[in-house]
């Protein structure tokens, strides 16, 4: 059977089996389409049914999370952990707490995580978990009770050599602290079973900054391939959470001018660009007071708050979607291109719709998929695990040097594999191929399990 026929049959079957799982299918299509030349040259992956096996999670755990609010009322949420692939190491990936979380959305995220973790070159399998619980509007004690209830079940399924959760949307150091505390109490074991811990009890320095800093280093590498640099570039970011704020921080340190960012309520257009003082204000606003970016425009009068609006209409040289999947659509992409954007470096997981990706590719601008450019976060999680195993702490400079090296390696891998399989300069193809080959070969080595 020729590769194209095989792939068409495979995709038809995958669509039939997962008919309602839209984002998961979108992610599978993107990866599989990049693999045509790989399968052509290596029919063994078809013979071994690697695609059929790689799209099937090893295990999905779904459970009930009952908890009481401050008034004593009972609530019931759904908890999940998708243990997608353990060919390269124990399952590794974040926990997402957001009302949009479903088994489908986590399955897609865990699938992406498998390839992302492979790209880091560290021994990490792929997983993801979470709950449809929204931390917004909840008190600290409510969040704590919820996190404890979540771990009351999840602790059976995770562990230092099995599955190591971390943070993600709606799940930061506070939530990791409560989850780790309950895990330790139930298992009577203080191990690095979570990453994203605070540095005073086992966390790595620079873990909170790692995704955002890594994205900026990756963008620097991308621009360098065209003899260009970040210094002086006008940039817009979308999210204003952990990833967004640390992306803005590093971009500004590298000489770029970040003029736009947003959160759930709307976006900020600040023509003057953010600086260290503004970043410090944003960190306090978002991480400590858990407030909305509206307050930024009240504090810095020249900035404009645009209720309910995204950032993609703001003229820029470089765009960094760091919020969530499918946040940047075909129209947004056209707008960015019309305004002269020449680099889109993804910070979220699959934030650009297929139409947007097509538009970027057609225009020939620099475009990197999240699984490559946002891998710095999980990479430093891997380094946190190493430090925990060695029972030492590295300095921020040491972690930063590793992070830079890993981001450089991922960048080089993307370009090398894209070129080797006749898709020169295509970061999507390069990331998918490089991520896939390591997992696929390891699956073959380990036999039919
Ligand atoms: N949630 C992050 C990601 O999407 C980090 C995962 C981790 O550190 O395990 O990659």
Coordinates of C-alpha atoms in Angstrom, one line a residue, residues 42 86 91 111 118 132 150 167 170 176 192 202 214 217 221 224 237 276 287 291 296 309 333 356 374 380-381 444-445:
X42 CA 10.7 4.1 6.6
X86 CA 5.6 6.3 28.4
X91 CA 4.4 10.4 32.1
X111 CA -0.8 14.0 22.8
X118 CA 10.5 14.2 23.2
X132 CA -13.3 21.5 35.1
X150 CA -8.3 16.0 43.7
X167 CA 1.2 23.3 36.7
X170 CA -5.2 27.8 36.5
X176 CA 1.0 22.6 43.4
X192 CA 9.9 15.0 43.5
X202 CA 12.3 21.3 46.3
X214 CA 12.4 29.7 26.5
X217 CA 15.2 32.4 23.2
X221 CA 17.0 31.9 17.1
X224 CA 18.7 34.9 13.5
X237 CA 1.6 38.7 23.4
X276 CA 10.7 46.6 34.4
X287 CA 0.1 36.5 40.7
X291 CA -6.8 41.0 39.3
X296 CA -2.9 48.3 34.2
X309 CA -10.8 42.6 22.2
X333 CA -3.7 35.8 11.0
X356 CA -4.1 30.7 10.5
X374 CA 7.1 26.5 24.5
X380 CA 13.1 23.0 33.4
X381 CA 10.6 20.6 35.0
X444 CA 9.6 -0.4 18.5
X445 CA 12.6 -1.1 20.9

